[in-house]
Coordinates of C-alpha atoms and ligand atoms in Angstrom, one line a residue:
X1 CA 18.0 -5.5 -40.8
X2 CA 17.6 -7.8 -43.7
X3 CA 14.9 -10.4 -43.6
X4 CA 17.7 -13.1 -44.0
X5 CA 19.1 -11.9 -40.7
X6 CA 15.9 -12.2 -38.7
X7 CA 15.6 -15.2 -36.4
X8 CA 12.3 -16.0 -34.8
X9 CA 12.6 -18.6 -32.1
X10 CA 11.1 -19.8 -28.8
X11 CA 12.4 -21.6 -25.8
X12 CA 10.6 -24.7 -24.9
X13 CA 11.1 -26.6 -21.6
X14 CA 9.5 -28.3 -18.7
X15 CA 8.5 -25.9 -16.0
X16 CA 11.4 -24.7 -13.8
X17 CA 14.1 -25.8 -16.2
X18 CA 15.2 -22.2 -16.7
X19 CA 13.5 -20.6 -19.6
X20 CA 12.9 -17.3 -17.9
X21 CA 16.5 -17.2 -16.5
X22 CA 17.9 -18.0 -20.0
X23 CA 15.7 -15.2 -21.5
X24 CA 17.1 -12.8 -19.0
X25 CA 20.7 -13.8 -19.9
X26 CA 20.1 -13.5 -23.6
X27 CA 18.7 -10.0 -23.0
X28 CA 21.7 -9.1 -20.9
X29 CA 24.3 -10.3 -23.4
X30 CA 22.6 -8.5 -26.3
X31 CA 22.3 -5.3 -24.2
X32 CA 18.6 -5.2 -23.9
X33 CA 18.8 -5.6 -20.2
X34 CA 21.5 -3.9 -18.2
X35 CA 23.8 -6.3 -16.4
X36 CA 23.3 -6.3 -12.7
X37 CA 20.2 -4.2 -13.0
X38 CA 18.8 -6.6 -10.4
X39 CA 15.8 -7.2 -12.5
X40 CA 14.9 -10.9 -13.1
X41 CA 12.4 -12.6 -15.2
X42 CA 11.5 -9.4 -17.0
X43 CA 9.3 -11.3 -19.4
X44 CA 7.0 -12.4 -16.7
X45 CA 5.3 -9.1 -16.4
X46 CA 1.9 -10.1 -15.0
X47 CA 1.6 -9.9 -11.3
X48 CA 0.4 -13.5 -11.1
X49 CA 3.5 -14.7 -12.9
X50 CA 5.9 -12.9 -10.6
X51 CA 3.9 -14.3 -7.6
X52 CA 3.6 -17.9 -8.7
X53 CA 6.9 -17.9 -10.5
X54 CA 5.3 -19.4 -13.6
X55 CA 5.0 -18.0 -17.1
X56 CA 1.4 -17.7 -18.2
X57 CA 1.4 -15.5 -21.2
X58 CA 3.7 -15.9 -24.2
X59 CA 5.7 -12.7 -24.5
X60 CA 8.0 -11.5 -27.2
X61 CA 11.2 -9.5 -27.0
X62 CA 13.3 -8.3 -30.0
X63 CA 17.1 -8.4 -29.5
X64 CA 19.9 -7.0 -31.7
X65 CA 22.9 -9.2 -32.0
X66 CA 26.2 -8.8 -33.9
X67 CA 27.7 -12.0 -35.2
X68 CA 30.5 -12.4 -37.8
X69 CA 30.1 -8.7 -38.8
X70 CA 26.4 -9.1 -39.5
X71 CA 23.6 -7.6 -37.6
X72 CA 20.9 -10.0 -36.6
X73 CA 17.4 -9.3 -35.2
X74 CA 16.5 -12.0 -32.8
X75 CA 12.8 -12.3 -31.8
X76 CA 12.5 -14.4 -28.7
X77 CA 9.1 -15.6 -27.9
X78 CA 8.7 -16.8 -24.4
X79 CA 6.3 -19.7 -23.8
X80 CA 4.8 -21.1 -20.6
X81 CA 5.7 -24.7 -19.6
X82 CA 2.6 -25.7 -17.7
X83 CA 0.2 -28.3 -19.2
X84 CA -2.7 -26.0 -18.9
X85 CA -1.2 -23.4 -21.2
X86 CA -0.4 -25.6 -24.1
X87 CA -2.3 -23.2 -26.4
X88 CA 0.1 -20.4 -25.6
X89 CA 3.0 -22.7 -26.6
X90 CA 1.3 -23.6 -29.9
X91 CA 0.6 -20.0 -30.5
X92 CA 4.2 -18.8 -30.0
X93 CA 5.5 -21.7 -32.1
X94 CA 3.4 -20.6 -35.1
X95 CA 5.6 -17.5 -35.6
X96 CA 8.9 -19.3 -34.9
X97 CA 11.3 -21.3 -37.1
X98 CA 13.4 -22.7 -34.4
X99 CA 13.3 -23.6 -30.7
X100 CA 15.8 -23.9 -27.9
X101 CA 14.9 -27.2 -26.2
X102 CA 16.0 -26.5 -22.6
X103 CA 16.6 -29.5 -20.3
X104 CA 17.6 -29.3 -16.6
X105 CA 21.0 -31.1 -16.1
X106 CA 19.8 -32.5 -12.8
X107 CA 16.1 -33.5 -13.5
X108 CA 16.6 -34.6 -17.1
X109 CA 13.8 -35.0 -19.7
X110 CA 10.3 -34.5 -18.3
X111 CA 6.8 -35.1 -19.5
X112 CA 6.4 -31.5 -20.8
X113 CA 9.9 -31.6 -22.5
X114 CA 8.5 -34.4 -24.6
X115 CA 5.1 -32.8 -25.3
X116 CA 6.7 -29.5 -26.3
X117 CA 9.4 -31.2 -28.4
X118 CA 6.8 -33.2 -30.4
X119 CA 4.7 -30.0 -30.9
X120 CA 7.8 -28.2 -32.1
X121 CA 9.0 -30.9 -34.5
X122 CA 5.4 -31.3 -35.9
X123 CA 5.7 -27.6 -36.9
X124 CA 9.1 -28.3 -38.6
X125 CA 11.0 -26.1 -36.2
X126 CA 14.8 -26.4 -36.0
X127 CA 15.6 -27.7 -32.5
X128 CA 18.7 -26.5 -30.6
X129 CA 19.2 -28.8 -27.7
X130 CA 20.5 -27.0 -24.6
X131 CA 21.3 -28.6 -21.2
X132 CA 21.0 -26.0 -18.4
X133 CA 22.1 -25.8 -14.8
X134 CA 25.5 -27.5 -15.4
X135 CA 26.8 -25.6 -12.3
X136 CA 24.6 -27.6 -10.0
X137 CA 26.5 -30.1 -7.8
X138 CA 24.3 -33.0 -8.8
X139 CA 24.2 -32.1 -12.5
X140 CA 24.6 -35.0 -14.9
X141 CA 24.9 -33.4 -18.3
X142 CA 26.4 -36.5 -19.8
X143 CA 23.5 -38.6 -18.7
X144 CA 21.0 -36.1 -20.0
X145 CA 22.9 -36.1 -23.4
X146 CA 22.5 -39.8 -23.5
X147 CA 18.8 -39.6 -22.8
X148 CA 18.4 -37.0 -25.6
X149 CA 20.1 -39.4 -28.0
X150 CA 18.0 -42.4 -26.8
X151 CA 14.6 -40.8 -26.5
X152 CA 14.7 -38.1 -29.2
X153 CA 17.5 -39.2 -31.4
X154 CA 19.5 -36.0 -30.8
X155 CA 23.1 -36.0 -31.8
X156 CA 25.3 -35.5 -28.7
X157 CA 27.6 -33.2 -30.8
X158 CA 24.8 -30.7 -31.2
X159 CA 24.0 -30.5 -27.5
X160 CA 25.0 -27.2 -25.8
X161 CA 25.8 -27.2 -22.1
X162 CA 25.1 -24.0 -20.2
X163 CA 24.4 -22.4 -16.9
X164 CA 21.8 -19.7 -17.4
X165 CA 22.2 -18.6 -13.8
X166 CA 25.9 -18.0 -14.0
X167 CA 25.9 -17.0 -17.6
X168 CA 28.1 -19.9 -18.8
X169 CA 27.8 -20.8 -22.5
X170 CA 25.4 -18.1 -23.5
X171 CA 27.5 -16.9 -26.4
X172 CA 27.4 -20.4 -27.9
X173 CA 23.6 -20.3 -27.6
X174 CA 23.5 -17.0 -29.6
X175 CA 25.9 -18.4 -32.1
X176 CA 23.7 -21.4 -32.7
X177 CA 20.6 -19.3 -33.0
X178 CA 22.2 -17.2 -35.8
X179 CA 23.9 -20.1 -37.5
X180 CA 21.3 -22.9 -37.3
X181 CA 17.8 -21.4 -37.2
X182 CA 16.5 -20.5 -40.6
X183 CA 15.2 -17.0 -41.4
X184 CA 11.4 -16.5 -41.6
X185 CA 9.8 -17.6 -44.9
X186 CA 8.8 -14.0 -45.7
X187 CA 9.1 -11.6 -48.6
X188 CA 9.2 -7.8 -48.6
X189 CA 7.9 -7.9 -52.2
X190 CA 4.7 -9.7 -51.5
X191 CA 1.5 -7.8 -50.4
X192 CA 1.4 -7.1 -46.7
X193 CA 0.1 -10.0 -44.6
X194 CA 0.3 -10.3 -40.9
X195 CA -0.6 -12.8 -38.3
X196 CA -2.2 -11.7 -35.0
X197 CA -0.9 -14.0 -32.3
X198 CA -1.3 -12.0 -29.1
X199 CA -3.3 -9.1 -27.9
X200 CA -3.8 -7.2 -24.7
X201 CA -5.8 -4.3 -23.5
X202 CA -4.3 -0.9 -22.6
X203 CA -6.5 1.5 -20.7
X204 CA -5.6 4.4 -22.9
X205 CA -4.8 3.0 -26.3
X206 CA -7.3 0.1 -26.5
X207 CA -6.3 -3.2 -27.9
X208 CA -2.6 -3.6 -28.7
X209 CA -1.9 -6.4 -31.1
X210 CA 1.3 -8.4 -31.4
X211 CA 1.7 -9.4 -35.0
X212 CA 4.1 -11.5 -37.0
X213 CA 4.6 -9.7 -40.3
X214 CA 4.6 -12.5 -42.8
X215 CA 5.1 -10.5 -46.0
X216 CA 5.3 -6.9 -47.2
X217 CA 5.6 -4.0 -44.8
X218 CA 3.5 -1.5 -42.9
X219 CA 3.8 2.1 -41.8
X220 CA 1.7 4.4 -39.6
X221 CA -1.5 5.8 -41.0
X222 CA -2.0 2.9 -43.4
X223 CA -5.2 1.0 -43.1
X224 CA -5.3 -2.8 -42.3
X225 CA -8.2 -5.1 -42.6
X226 CA -9.1 -8.3 -40.7
X227 CA -9.7 -11.4 -42.8
X228 CA -12.0 -12.7 -40.0
X229 CA -14.5 -9.8 -39.7
X230 CA -13.6 -7.6 -42.7
X231 CA -13.2 -4.5 -40.6
X232 CA -10.6 -1.9 -41.3
X233 CA -8.3 -0.1 -38.8
X234 CA -6.0 2.8 -39.3
X235 CA -2.5 2.0 -37.9
X236 CA -1.8 4.6 -35.1
X237 CA 1.5 3.3 -33.7
X238 CA 4.1 0.7 -34.5
X239 CA 6.7 -0.6 -32.1
X240 CA 8.9 -3.5 -31.2
X241 CA 9.4 -4.8 -27.7
X242 CA 13.0 -4.6 -26.5
X243 CA 11.5 -5.5 -23.9
X244 CA 10.4 -1.9 -23.4
X245 CA 8.1 -0.7 -26.2
X246 CA 10.2 1.1 -28.8
X247 CA 8.4 3.1 -31.5
X248 CA 9.4 2.4 -35.1
X249 CA 8.4 3.9 -38.5
X250 CA 7.7 0.6 -40.2
X251 CA 7.5 -3.1 -39.6
X252 CA 8.8 -5.3 -42.4
X253 CA 8.5 -8.9 -43.5
X254 CA 9.8 -11.4 -40.9
X255 CA 9.5 -9.0 -37.9
X256 CA 7.3 -9.3 -34.9
X257 CA 5.9 -6.0 -33.6
X258 CA 3.1 -4.3 -31.8
X259 CA 0.4 -2.6 -33.8
X260 CA -1.8 0.0 -32.1
X261 CA -4.9 0.8 -34.2
X262 CA -7.6 2.2 -32.0
X263 CA -9.5 -1.0 -31.8
X264 CA -11.9 0.0 -29.1
X265 CA -13.9 -3.2 -28.8
X266 CA -11.7 -5.8 -27.3
X267 CA -13.7 -8.6 -29.0
X268 CA -12.4 -7.6 -32.4
X269 CA -8.9 -8.8 -31.9
X270 CA -9.1 -12.4 -32.9
X271 CA -6.1 -14.5 -32.1
X272 CA -5.0 -16.4 -35.2
X273 CA -6.5 -13.8 -37.5
X274 CA -4.7 -12.6 -40.7
X275 CA -4.6 -8.9 -41.6
X276 CA -4.0 -7.3 -45.0
X277 CA -3.6 -3.8 -46.4
X278 CA -6.8 -2.2 -47.6
X279 CA -7.2 -2.8 -51.3
X280 CA -4.9 -5.8 -51.5
X281 CA -6.8 -8.7 -49.9
X282 CA -4.9 -11.9 -49.3
X283 CA -5.6 -15.5 -48.3
X284 CA -5.6 -16.0 -44.5
X285 CA -2.5 -17.7 -43.2
X286 CA -3.0 -21.2 -41.8
X287 CA -4.8 -20.8 -38.6
X288 CA -3.8 -23.0 -35.7
X289 CA -6.2 -25.4 -34.0
X290 CA -8.1 -23.6 -31.4
X291 CA -8.1 -25.6 -28.2
X292 CA -11.4 -26.5 -26.7
X293 CA -12.0 -25.6 -23.0
X294 CA -12.3 -28.7 -20.9
X295 CA -13.3 -27.3 -17.5
X296 CA -16.3 -25.2 -16.9
X297 CA -17.2 -23.1 -13.8
X298 CA -19.7 -20.4 -12.9
X299 CA -18.4 -16.9 -12.1
X300 CA -20.7 -14.6 -10.2
X301 CA -20.4 -11.0 -8.9
X302 CA -20.5 -10.7 -5.2
X303 CA -23.6 -8.6 -5.5
X304 CA -25.6 -7.8 -8.6
X305 CA -24.6 -4.2 -8.8
X306 CA -21.2 -5.4 -9.9
X307 CA -22.5 -7.5 -12.7
X308 CA -21.6 -5.0 -15.5
X309 CA -18.1 -4.4 -14.1
X310 CA -17.5 -8.1 -13.9
X311 CA -18.7 -8.5 -17.4
X312 CA -16.3 -5.9 -18.8
X313 CA -13.4 -7.2 -16.7
X314 CA -14.0 -10.7 -18.1
X315 CA -14.2 -9.5 -21.6
X316 CA -10.9 -7.6 -21.4
X317 CA -9.1 -10.6 -19.9
X318 CA -10.5 -12.9 -22.5
X319 CA -9.0 -10.7 -25.2
X320 CA -5.7 -11.8 -23.7
X321 CA -6.7 -15.4 -23.2
X322 CA -8.7 -16.5 -26.2
X323 CA -9.2 -20.0 -25.0
X324 CA -11.7 -19.0 -22.4
X325 CA -15.3 -19.3 -23.5
X326 CA -18.1 -17.2 -21.9
X327 CA -21.8 -17.8 -21.6
X328 CA -24.4 -16.0 -19.4
X329 CA -25.7 -18.1 -16.5
X330 CA -28.0 -17.6 -13.5
X331 CA -28.1 -19.3 -10.2
X332 CA -30.8 -19.2 -7.5
X333 CA -28.3 -18.2 -4.8
X334 CA -25.9 -16.2 -6.8
X335 CA -28.0 -14.3 -9.3
X336 CA -26.9 -13.4 -12.8
X337 CA -23.4 -14.4 -13.7
X338 CA -21.4 -16.3 -16.3
X339 CA -20.3 -19.8 -17.1
X340 CA -16.7 -19.9 -18.3
X341 CA -14.8 -22.6 -20.0
X342 CA -11.1 -23.2 -19.2
X343 CA -8.3 -25.5 -20.3
X344 CA -7.7 -26.7 -16.8
X345 CA -8.0 -25.8 -13.1
X346 CA -4.7 -23.9 -13.0
X347 CA -5.9 -21.9 -16.0
X348 CA -9.1 -21.1 -14.1
X349 CA -7.2 -20.1 -10.9
X350 CA -4.8 -17.9 -12.8
X351 CA -7.7 -16.3 -14.7
X352 CA -9.5 -15.5 -11.4
X353 CA -6.3 -14.2 -9.8
X354 CA -5.8 -11.9 -12.8
X355 CA -9.4 -10.7 -12.5
X356 CA -8.6 -9.7 -8.9
X357 CA -5.1 -8.2 -9.5
X358 CA -5.6 -6.5 -12.8
X359 CA -9.3 -5.6 -12.6
X360 CA -9.9 -5.4 -8.9
X361 CA -12.8 -7.8 -9.2
X362 CA -13.4 -10.5 -6.7
X363 CA -16.1 -12.8 -8.0
X364 CA -17.5 -16.0 -6.6
X365 CA -16.4 -19.2 -8.4
X366 CA -18.5 -22.4 -8.4
X367 CA -17.3 -26.0 -8.6
X368 CA -15.6 -26.8 -12.0
X369 CA -17.1 -29.5 -14.2
X370 CA -16.1 -31.3 -17.4
X371 CA -18.5 -31.9 -20.3
X372 CA -20.4 -35.1 -20.1
X373 CA -22.5 -36.8 -22.8
X374 CA -25.6 -38.8 -22.2
X375 CA -27.8 -41.0 -24.3
X376 CA -31.5 -40.4 -23.5
X377 CA -33.9 -43.3 -23.7
X378 CA -35.6 -43.3 -27.1
X379 CA -39.2 -43.0 -25.7
X380 CA -41.5 -40.3 -27.0
X381 CA -42.7 -39.2 -23.5
X382 CA -39.1 -38.9 -22.4
X383 CA -37.5 -37.2 -25.4
X384 CA -39.9 -34.3 -25.3
X385 CA -38.0 -33.0 -22.2
X386 CA -34.8 -32.8 -24.3
X387 CA -36.1 -31.1 -27.4
X388 CA -36.5 -34.5 -29.1
X389 CA -32.8 -35.1 -28.9
X390 CA -31.5 -38.5 -27.6
X391 CA -27.9 -37.3 -27.2
X392 CA -27.2 -34.4 -24.8
X393 CA -24.1 -32.7 -23.5
X394 CA -23.9 -31.1 -20.1
X395 CA -21.2 -29.3 -18.3
X396 CA -23.3 -27.9 -15.5
X397 CA -24.8 -30.0 -12.8
X398 CA -27.9 -28.0 -12.8
X399 CA -28.8 -29.5 -16.2
X400 CA -28.3 -33.1 -15.0
X401 CA -31.2 -35.1 -16.3
X402 CA -33.6 -37.4 -14.4
X403 CA -31.5 -40.6 -14.1
X404 CA -34.5 -42.7 -15.1
X405 CA -34.3 -41.0 -18.5
X406 CA -30.7 -41.9 -19.2
X407 CA -29.8 -45.0 -21.1
X408 CA -26.0 -44.5 -21.0
X409 CA -23.5 -42.0 -19.6
X410 CA -20.2 -41.0 -21.3
X411 CA -17.3 -39.1 -19.8
X412 CA -14.2 -37.5 -21.4
X413 CA -10.8 -39.2 -20.8
X414 CA -7.2 -38.1 -21.4
X415 CA -4.1 -39.9 -22.4
X416 CA -1.6 -39.1 -19.7
X417 CA 2.1 -39.4 -19.8
X418 CA 3.9 -39.7 -16.5
X419 CA 7.7 -39.9 -16.0
X420 CA 8.8 -40.9 -12.6
X421 CA 11.9 -42.2 -10.8
X422 CA 11.5 -45.9 -10.1
X423 CA 11.2 -45.5 -6.4
X424 CA 8.0 -43.5 -6.7
X425 CA 6.4 -45.7 -9.3
X426 CA 4.3 -47.6 -6.7
X427 CA 2.8 -44.4 -5.3
X428 CA 2.1 -43.0 -8.8
X429 CA 0.4 -46.2 -10.0
X430 CA -1.6 -46.2 -6.7
X431 CA -2.8 -42.7 -7.5
X432 CA -3.8 -43.6 -11.1
X433 CA -5.7 -46.6 -9.8
X434 CA -7.5 -44.4 -7.3
X435 CA -8.4 -42.0 -10.1
X436 CA -9.9 -44.9 -12.2
X437 CA -7.0 -45.0 -14.6
X438 CA -6.2 -47.7 -17.1
X439 CA -2.6 -48.5 -17.7
X440 CA -1.6 -48.5 -21.4
X441 CA 2.1 -48.7 -21.2
X442 CA 5.0 -48.9 -18.7
X443 CA 8.5 -48.5 -20.1
X444 CA 11.8 -48.5 -18.3
X445 CA 13.8 -45.5 -19.5
X446 CA 17.4 -45.8 -18.7
X447 CA 18.8 -44.6 -15.4
X448 CA 16.1 -45.7 -13.0
X449 CA 13.2 -43.8 -14.6
X450 CA 9.9 -45.2 -15.8
X451 CA 7.5 -43.8 -18.3
X452 CA 3.8 -44.6 -17.7
X453 CA 0.9 -44.1 -20.1
X454 CA -2.6 -44.1 -18.6
X455 CA -6.0 -43.4 -19.8
X456 CA -7.6 -41.3 -17.0
X457 CA -11.1 -39.7 -16.7
X458 CA -10.6 -36.0 -17.3
X459 CA -12.7 -35.0 -14.3
X460 CA -10.2 -36.9 -12.0
X461 CA -7.2 -35.0 -13.3
X462 CA -8.6 -31.5 -13.5
X463 CA -8.7 -30.7 -9.8
X464 CA -5.4 -31.5 -8.1
X465 CA -3.9 -34.5 -9.9
X466 CA -0.8 -32.6 -10.9
X467 CA -0.2 -31.4 -7.4
X468 CA -0.6 -34.9 -6.1
X469 CA 1.8 -36.3 -8.6
X470 CA 4.3 -33.7 -7.4
X471 CA 3.8 -34.3 -3.7
X472 CA 3.9 -38.1 -4.0
X473 CA 7.2 -38.0 -5.8
X474 CA 8.9 -35.1 -3.9
X475 CA 8.6 -33.1 -7.1
X476 CA 10.5 -35.6 -9.3
X477 CA 7.7 -37.1 -11.3
X478 CA 6.2 -35.1 -14.2
X479 CA 2.9 -35.3 -16.0
X480 CA 1.3 -34.2 -19.2
X481 CA -1.8 -35.2 -21.0
X482 CA -3.7 -34.9 -24.2
X483 CA -7.4 -35.2 -25.0
X484 CA -8.6 -38.8 -25.6
X485 CA -12.0 -40.2 -26.3
X486 CA -15.4 -40.3 -24.4
X487 CA -16.0 -43.6 -22.7
X488 CA -19.1 -45.2 -21.2
X489 CA -19.4 -44.7 -17.5
X490 CA -21.9 -44.5 -14.6
X491 CA -22.5 -41.0 -13.2
X492 CA -24.7 -39.6 -10.5
X493 CA -25.5 -36.2 -9.3
X494 CA -24.4 -35.5 -5.7
X495 CA -26.4 -32.7 -4.0
X496 CA -25.4 -30.7 -1.0
X497 CA -28.2 -29.6 1.4
X498 CA -27.7 -26.9 4.1
X499 CA -30.4 -27.2 6.6
X500 CA -32.5 -29.1 4.1
X501 CA -32.2 -26.6 1.3
X502 CA -30.3 -27.8 -1.8
X503 CA -27.3 -25.6 -2.8
X504 CA -27.2 -26.0 -6.5
X505 CA -23.8 -24.3 -6.6
X506 CA -22.2 -27.0 -4.5
X507 CA -23.7 -29.9 -6.4
X508 CA -21.3 -32.3 -8.2
X509 CA -21.5 -34.8 -11.0
X510 CA -19.3 -37.8 -10.1
X511 CA -18.7 -41.4 -10.8
X512 CA -20.8 -43.9 -8.8
X513 CA -17.6 -45.5 -7.4
X514 CA -16.2 -42.3 -6.0
X515 CA -19.4 -40.8 -4.8
X516 CA -19.2 -42.0 -1.2
X517 CA -15.7 -40.8 -0.7
X518 CA -16.5 -37.4 -2.4
X519 CA -19.6 -37.0 -0.3
X520 CA -17.8 -37.6 2.9
X521 CA -15.0 -35.3 1.9
X522 CA -17.4 -32.6 0.8
X523 CA -19.4 -32.4 4.0
X524 CA -16.3 -32.6 6.2
X525 CA -14.7 -29.8 4.2
X526 CA -17.8 -27.7 4.4
X527 CA -17.9 -28.1 8.1
X528 CA -14.4 -26.7 8.2
X529 CA -15.0 -23.9 5.8
X530 CA -18.4 -22.5 7.0
X531 CA -18.0 -20.4 10.1
X532 CA -20.2 -21.3 13.1
X533 CA -23.4 -19.2 13.1
X534 CA -26.3 -18.3 15.3
X535 CA -28.2 -21.4 14.3
X536 CA -27.1 -25.0 14.1
X537 CA -26.4 -26.1 10.5
X538 CA -27.0 -29.5 9.1
X539 CA -24.8 -30.3 6.2
X540 CA -25.9 -33.3 4.1
X541 CA -24.8 -34.9 0.8
X542 CA -27.5 -36.7 -1.1
X543 CA -28.1 -38.8 -4.2
X544 CA -31.7 -38.3 -5.1
X545 CA -33.5 -38.4 -1.8
X546 CA -30.9 -40.7 -0.2
X547 CA -28.5 -39.0 2.3
X548 CA -25.1 -40.6 2.0
X549 CA -23.0 -38.3 4.3
X550 CA -23.8 -35.7 7.0
X551 CA -22.2 -33.4 9.5
X552 CA -23.6 -30.9 12.0
X553 CA -22.1 -27.5 12.7
X554 CA -23.0 -26.4 16.2
X555 CA -24.5 -22.9 16.8
X556 CA -22.2 -20.3 18.1
X557 CA -22.5 -16.6 18.5
X558 CA -19.4 -14.8 17.6
X559 CA -19.6 -11.6 19.6
X560 CA -16.3 -9.9 18.9
X561 CA -17.0 -7.3 21.6
X562 CA -17.9 -9.5 24.5
X563 CA -14.5 -9.3 26.2
X564 CA -14.5 -5.6 26.1
X565 CA -16.0 -4.4 29.4
X566 CA -16.3 -0.8 30.2
X567 CA -17.3 1.9 27.7
X568 CA -14.6 2.1 25.0
X569 CA -17.1 3.0 22.3
X570 CA -14.7 3.7 19.5
X571 CA -12.9 0.5 20.0
X572 CA -16.2 -1.4 20.1
X573 CA -17.4 0.3 16.9
X574 CA -14.1 -0.5 15.2
X575 CA -14.5 -4.1 16.0
X576 CA -18.1 -4.2 14.7
X577 CA -17.0 -2.5 11.6
X578 CA -14.3 -5.2 11.0
X579 CA -16.9 -7.8 11.5
X580 CA -19.1 -6.2 8.9
X581 CA -16.2 -6.1 6.4
X582 CA -15.7 -9.8 7.0
X583 CA -19.3 -10.3 6.2
X584 CA -18.8 -8.8 2.8
X585 CA -16.7 -11.8 1.9
X586 CA -19.6 -14.0 2.8
X587 CA -22.5 -15.1 0.7
X588 CA -26.0 -15.7 2.1
X589 CA -27.2 -19.1 1.1
X590 CA -30.4 -20.5 2.6
X591 CA -30.0 -18.1 5.5
X592 CA -26.5 -19.3 6.1
X593 CA -23.3 -17.2 5.6
X594 CA -20.9 -19.0 3.3
X595 CA -17.5 -17.6 2.5
X596 CA -17.3 -16.8 -1.2
X597 CA -14.3 -19.0 -1.9
X598 CA -16.0 -22.1 -0.4
X599 CA -17.1 -23.4 -3.8
X600 CA -13.6 -23.9 -5.0
X601 CA -11.9 -24.7 -1.7
X602 CA -14.2 -27.7 -1.0
X603 CA -12.7 -29.4 -4.0
X604 CA -9.1 -29.4 -2.9
X605 CA -7.5 -31.8 -0.5
Ligands
GDP1 P1 11.2 -21.5 -16.0 O1 10.0 -22.0 -15.2 O2 11.6 -22.5 -17.1 O3 11.0 -20.1 -16.6 O4 12.4 -21.5 -15.0 P2 13.1 -20.3 -14.3 O5 14.0 -19.5 -15.2 O6 12.1 -19.5 -13.5 O7 14.1 -21.0 -13.3 C1 13.6 -21.9 -12.3 C2 14.6 -22.0 -11.2 O8 15.9 -22.5 -11.6 C3 15.0 -20.6 -10.6 O9 15.1 -20.7 -9.2 C4 16.3 -20.3 -11.3 O10 17.1 -19.4 -10.5 C5 17.0 -21.6 -11.4 N1 17.9 -21.7 -12.4 C6 17.8 -21.4 -13.7 N2 18.9 -21.6 -14.4 C7 19.8 -22.1 -13.6 C8 21.2 -22.5 -13.7 O11 21.8 -22.4 -14.8 N3 21.8 -23.0 -12.6 C9 21.1 -23.0 -11.4 N4 21.8 -23.5 -10.3 N5 19.9 -22.6 -11.2 C10 19.2 -22.2 -12.3
MG2 MG1 9.3 -18.8 -16.5

């Protein structure tokens, strides 16, 4: 295939608007996927994706399509739609020259439609607007077309109307891809230059690297060198994903393919890195902005013997998810572990679920935190506690300074965009007020919908804000946000005591105004989550030495065998064994058995 006949493109959409379904149809029509094979959402290969029905990783598939007697190679790069995975979207777009902007004919333009659209146009991608689900009874393609014109200035004549589910209009989509999306800006005649944009770990072959071949070409046995670390790797295998891996002899300018090169150490594959052929060094390609993690949480092995296994599982996953940051950490109750940074809570949950499903690791996760900044009083006797610095950053409650030392607290905020049908606007505004939001804008879109802009504290949106927006609006409101600035605030450290012993892992940094509410919720939640035990348990929430909420968990002996009279020994043994298994899921804290998922469960409503 000639470089002029290559089309690299992505599908961008709000979650559930039909990206995965459309990908399946495009594969079917081009013959990559057998019709009626019963397989759906083939691109969502991770177990967690199939389970949650969301796309987490960007995946690529190469399709061959004949159009007007020319053979085209279409590289479709799937992107996730969820706010937490914006980095994956940016990454896929960096190799693309066009994007299908997919909008649900019933729900219309949503917050992430806008966010992804702006991201794509900022990278000069050719946009092909597509309205999906026209088969639905309550579909309003005309209305959505008008919205596209009003809000994004998209010409109604350019808008395609399809049903990905029923396969209506797919040919038109392929035609527009071939006709309207420009070929990659690549040349076979320039020295080899490739852009690493995804990488995953294979048990037998080590790191497999998905690369966009910007210029030149590559064959097996040649040696490529990383611009980032200067290391060379001999190419062992080349393949394209159709979506099954198909071996090829060479990859040429404009293509996207998988390069296996015996990279044993997973840390060496740096997303965004540029590779060149040994002997002909090149300038690195423009690297995309690396997103900063915003949510930090501790991850600990269930017992210390699993420390190394956990470490290697985390490292392998991070290879595939370069936005996660890792630091070693220790905790009095949980021992040696790690502190990881994530883009959001869903990102954290998906990461943990992948640890369990792909690496059989079930670690303990502590309460997530954002990064706060604090100005320390400029007094000599005080500053010596902070290495002489009068500005500190903390993302771990255990490092919370003595409040008497702090002159001013700062917390990160986000600029949030919410789009909601008018009838839910009261509830959504109520939620934003409860979360200490400041309204910046409220605009009536046409057809009964309202767009709100709010500045919200990041720590109020990381936990379950998105879920609440969804449930308050029966799923109709949408939400997206971008980083904003740090603002002055008043923070306290809320500590949890179990029978008088502080449990560092459960302590929380929060705003003064929300502390009472959070304290009451926390102790009530803990009472629910901690099973009754042989001793009575006092659960207290304190600020300094002041108790602001308390609950008591009555003693109770759970004898699973008490109802078994007579001498059925095997039965009795079996029950005791089951109880012992259950105990493995527990964590001993201050002589109290705490289920290991308590730390994250207490935070949710
Ligand atoms: P994604 O989150 O954007 O990948 O969306 P999916 O492809 O997973 O689709 C979300 C839901 O919409 C699924 O239940 C699909 O079956 C459904 N869906 C997708 N396309 C259509 C369509 O054209 N018509 C109808 N009626 N449903 C569709
Ligand atoms: Mg999907």
